[in-house]
Amino acid sequence: MRGKLITLEGMDGAGKSTHIPSIIQLLESRGLEVVSTREPGGTPLGEKLRELLLNEAMHPETETLLMFAARREHIATVIEPALARGAWVLSDRFTDATYAYQCGGRGVSAEKVIALEQWVQGDLQPDATLLFDVPVEVSVSRLASARMPDKFERESAEFFTKIRNAYLQRASENPARFRLINSNQALEAVQANVKEIVMAL
Ligand code: TYD
């Protein structure tokens, strides 16, 4: 039986990465093989592209094309083979991040991203997407204490407002796929919410 693709999304500072180990544990406790990965990255080439994407200034469309180049490699060498053998793939970010950051944040046209998405993904879409949502002030104040902020993490509150709005818009357009998580609560409460969602999957 084919596995499932679960993606995690949210603004920088929304706290999604904190929940990855417990999600893996939950799925493995149900006897599933779990492949935990991330974007941009997830392959040796993709990690090199990530280095560039997170550190170098570039034209927004160059950024978009490199995100999809990394994604093509990721799908071909990691995601598809894993799903085909029945593993569940947990990806820390996927294409919704491109709609949020490159379209919402940088103003790249959605039509261009739709074309790239069709080219690179064909019919592949996440089976479920957990969107960790926090108010922009919370995300910005968490990022202010980050040790070595990357190119995206150095962006303004105005940029993050666009990211958040773009994510919430994606969620409202795809209600069957998205699970919205209020990440502005005590960690235990968020954890309980995540557990409930994952068990239902
Ligand atoms: P992130 O997932 O936040 O990793 P970390 O927790 O290690 O900082 O970093 C990835 C960054 O890449 C994040 O700021 C969002 C950005 N990004 C895009 O702009 N577009 C995309 O398509 C993807 C996958 C990520």
Short mmCIF file of N, CA, C and O and ligand atoms in Angstrom, two decimals, residues 9-13 16-17 38-40 50 53-54 63 67-68 71 92-102 106 150-153 159-160 167, ligand 1:
data_model
loop_
_atom_site.label_atom_id
_atom_site.label_comp_id
_atom_site.label_asym_id
_atom_site.label_seq_id
_atom_site.Cartn_x
_atom_site.Cartn_y
_atom_site.Cartn_z
N GLU A 9 3.98 23.12 7.95
CA GLU A 9 4.17 24.48 7.44
C GLU A 9 3.93 25.49 8.55
O GLU A 9 3.35 25.17 9.59
N GLY A 10 4.36 26.71 8.30
CA GLY A 10 4.17 27.81 9.24
C GLY A 10 5.26 28.84 9.04
O GLY A 10 6.28 28.55 8.42
N MET A 11 5.04 30.02 9.59
CA MET A 11 6.07 31.07 9.51
C MET A 11 7.29 30.62 10.28
O MET A 11 7.20 29.80 11.18
N ASP A 12 8.42 31.26 9.98
CA ASP A 12 9.60 31.08 10.82
C ASP A 12 9.19 31.48 12.24
O ASP A 12 8.49 32.46 12.42
N GLY A 13 9.61 30.69 13.22
CA GLY A 13 9.28 31.03 14.60
C GLY A 13 7.93 30.51 15.06
O GLY A 13 7.52 30.73 16.19
N LYS A 16 7.13 24.78 14.42
CA LYS A 16 6.79 23.47 13.85
C LYS A 16 7.86 22.42 14.08
O LYS A 16 7.54 21.26 14.35
N SER A 17 9.14 22.83 13.97
CA SER A 17 10.24 21.84 14.05
C SER A 17 10.29 21.11 15.39
O SER A 17 10.69 19.95 15.45
N ARG A 38 13.15 17.44 4.72
CA ARG A 38 12.83 18.87 4.78
C ARG A 38 13.06 19.54 3.43
O ARG A 38 13.78 19.02 2.58
N GLU A 39 12.45 20.71 3.29
CA GLU A 39 12.68 21.54 2.10
C GLU A 39 12.95 22.98 2.54
O GLU A 39 12.36 23.43 3.53
N PRO A 40 13.74 23.76 1.78
CA PRO A 40 14.55 23.20 0.70
C PRO A 40 15.60 22.26 1.29
O PRO A 40 16.10 22.52 2.38
N ARG A 50 19.92 24.59 -0.66
CA ARG A 50 19.42 25.25 0.56
C ARG A 50 20.44 26.28 1.08
O ARG A 50 20.06 27.38 1.48
N LEU A 53 20.02 29.22 -1.05
CA LEU A 53 18.72 29.86 -0.87
C LEU A 53 18.61 30.63 0.45
O LEU A 53 17.97 31.67 0.52
N LEU A 54 19.24 30.08 1.50
CA LEU A 54 19.10 30.70 2.82
C LEU A 54 20.15 31.78 3.07
O LEU A 54 20.07 32.49 4.08
N GLU A 63 14.86 32.49 -6.97
CA GLU A 63 14.61 31.80 -5.71
C GLU A 63 13.53 30.71 -5.91
O GLU A 63 13.67 29.58 -5.45
N MET A 67 13.98 26.65 -5.63
CA MET A 67 13.13 25.86 -4.71
C MET A 67 12.57 24.66 -5.47
O MET A 67 12.57 23.53 -4.96
N PHE A 68 12.10 24.89 -6.68
CA PHE A 68 11.51 23.78 -7.45
C PHE A 68 12.57 22.83 -8.01
O PHE A 68 12.27 21.64 -8.18
N ARG A 71 13.17 20.66 -5.17
CA ARG A 71 11.97 19.83 -4.96
C ARG A 71 11.91 18.69 -5.97
O ARG A 71 11.51 17.58 -5.63
N ASP A 92 9.30 18.71 6.49
CA ASP A 92 9.31 20.02 7.13
C ASP A 92 9.33 21.03 5.97
O ASP A 92 10.38 21.29 5.40
N ARG A 93 8.18 21.49 5.58
CA ARG A 93 7.89 22.39 4.44
C ARG A 93 7.82 21.64 3.11
O ARG A 93 8.49 20.64 2.88
N PHE A 94 6.99 22.21 2.23
CA PHE A 94 6.82 21.72 0.86
C PHE A 94 6.26 22.89 0.05
O PHE A 94 6.51 24.06 0.38
N THR A 95 5.48 22.62 -0.98
CA THR A 95 5.10 23.67 -1.95
C THR A 95 4.25 24.79 -1.37
O THR A 95 4.28 25.92 -1.88
N ASP A 96 3.49 24.53 -0.31
CA ASP A 96 2.73 25.63 0.30
C ASP A 96 3.67 26.75 0.73
O ASP A 96 3.29 27.92 0.73
N ALA A 97 4.91 26.38 1.12
CA ALA A 97 5.89 27.40 1.52
C ALA A 97 6.26 28.29 0.33
O ALA A 97 6.53 29.48 0.51
N THR A 98 6.27 27.73 -0.86
CA THR A 98 6.59 28.55 -2.03
C THR A 98 5.45 29.54 -2.29
O THR A 98 5.69 30.71 -2.60
N TYR A 99 4.21 29.07 -2.15
CA TYR A 99 3.07 30.00 -2.30
C TYR A 99 3.12 31.08 -1.22
O TYR A 99 2.82 32.25 -1.48
N ALA A 100 3.49 30.69 0.01
CA ALA A 100 3.50 31.67 1.10
C ALA A 100 4.67 32.65 0.96
O ALA A 100 4.46 33.87 0.99
N TYR A 101 5.88 32.12 0.79
CA TYR A 101 7.08 32.99 0.81
C TYR A 101 7.33 33.66 -0.54
O TYR A 101 7.59 34.86 -0.59
N GLN A 102 7.35 32.87 -1.62
CA GLN A 102 7.72 33.48 -2.90
C GLN A 102 6.53 34.26 -3.49
O GLN A 102 6.72 35.36 -3.99
N ARG A 106 7.18 37.59 -1.62
CA ARG A 106 8.02 38.27 -2.61
C ARG A 106 7.26 38.75 -3.85
O ARG A 106 7.85 39.37 -4.72
N ASP A 150 18.80 33.32 9.38
CA ASP A 150 19.13 33.22 7.96
C ASP A 150 18.45 34.36 7.20
O ASP A 150 17.80 35.23 7.79
N LYS A 151 18.59 34.32 5.87
CA LYS A 151 18.07 35.39 5.01
C LYS A 151 16.57 35.65 5.25
O LYS A 151 16.14 36.79 5.35
N PHE A 152 15.79 34.57 5.39
CA PHE A 152 14.34 34.73 5.58
C PHE A 152 14.04 35.23 6.99
O PHE A 152 13.17 36.06 7.20
N GLU A 153 14.78 34.69 7.96
CA GLU A 153 14.52 35.05 9.35
C GLU A 153 14.87 36.51 9.67
O GLU A 153 14.44 37.04 10.69
N PHE A 159 6.79 41.55 6.11
CA PHE A 159 6.99 40.35 5.29
C PHE A 159 6.28 39.16 5.95
O PHE A 159 5.53 38.43 5.29
N PHE A 160 6.46 38.98 7.26
CA PHE A 160 5.84 37.82 7.93
C PHE A 160 4.32 37.92 7.97
O PHE A 160 3.64 36.90 7.97
N TYR A 167 -0.49 31.79 3.97
CA TYR A 167 -0.71 30.43 4.50
C TYR A 167 -2.19 30.24 4.88
O TYR A 167 -2.79 29.20 4.57
P1 TYD B 1 13.01 26.54 8.01
O1 TYD B 1 12.14 25.47 7.50
O2 TYD B 1 12.38 27.57 8.86
O3 TYD B 1 14.24 25.83 8.69
P2 TYD B 1 14.91 26.16 10.08
O4 TYD B 1 13.85 25.78 11.09
O5 TYD B 1 16.10 25.26 10.07
O6 TYD B 1 15.25 27.63 10.06
O7 TYD B 1 13.84 27.31 6.87
C1 TYD B 1 13.59 27.24 5.56
C2 TYD B 1 13.35 28.62 5.00
O8 TYD B 1 13.10 28.51 3.61
C3 TYD B 1 12.13 29.31 5.61
O9 TYD B 1 12.47 30.63 5.98
C4 TYD B 1 11.13 29.37 4.49
C5 TYD B 1 11.95 29.25 3.25
N1 TYD B 1 11.25 28.56 2.13
C6 TYD B 1 10.76 29.32 1.08
O10 TYD B 1 10.91 30.55 1.08
N2 TYD B 1 10.14 28.68 0.04
C7 TYD B 1 9.98 27.33 -0.01
O11 TYD B 1 9.40 26.78 -0.98
C8 TYD B 1 10.49 26.55 1.08
C9 TYD B 1 10.35 25.05 1.07
C10 TYD B 1 11.12 27.21 2.14
#
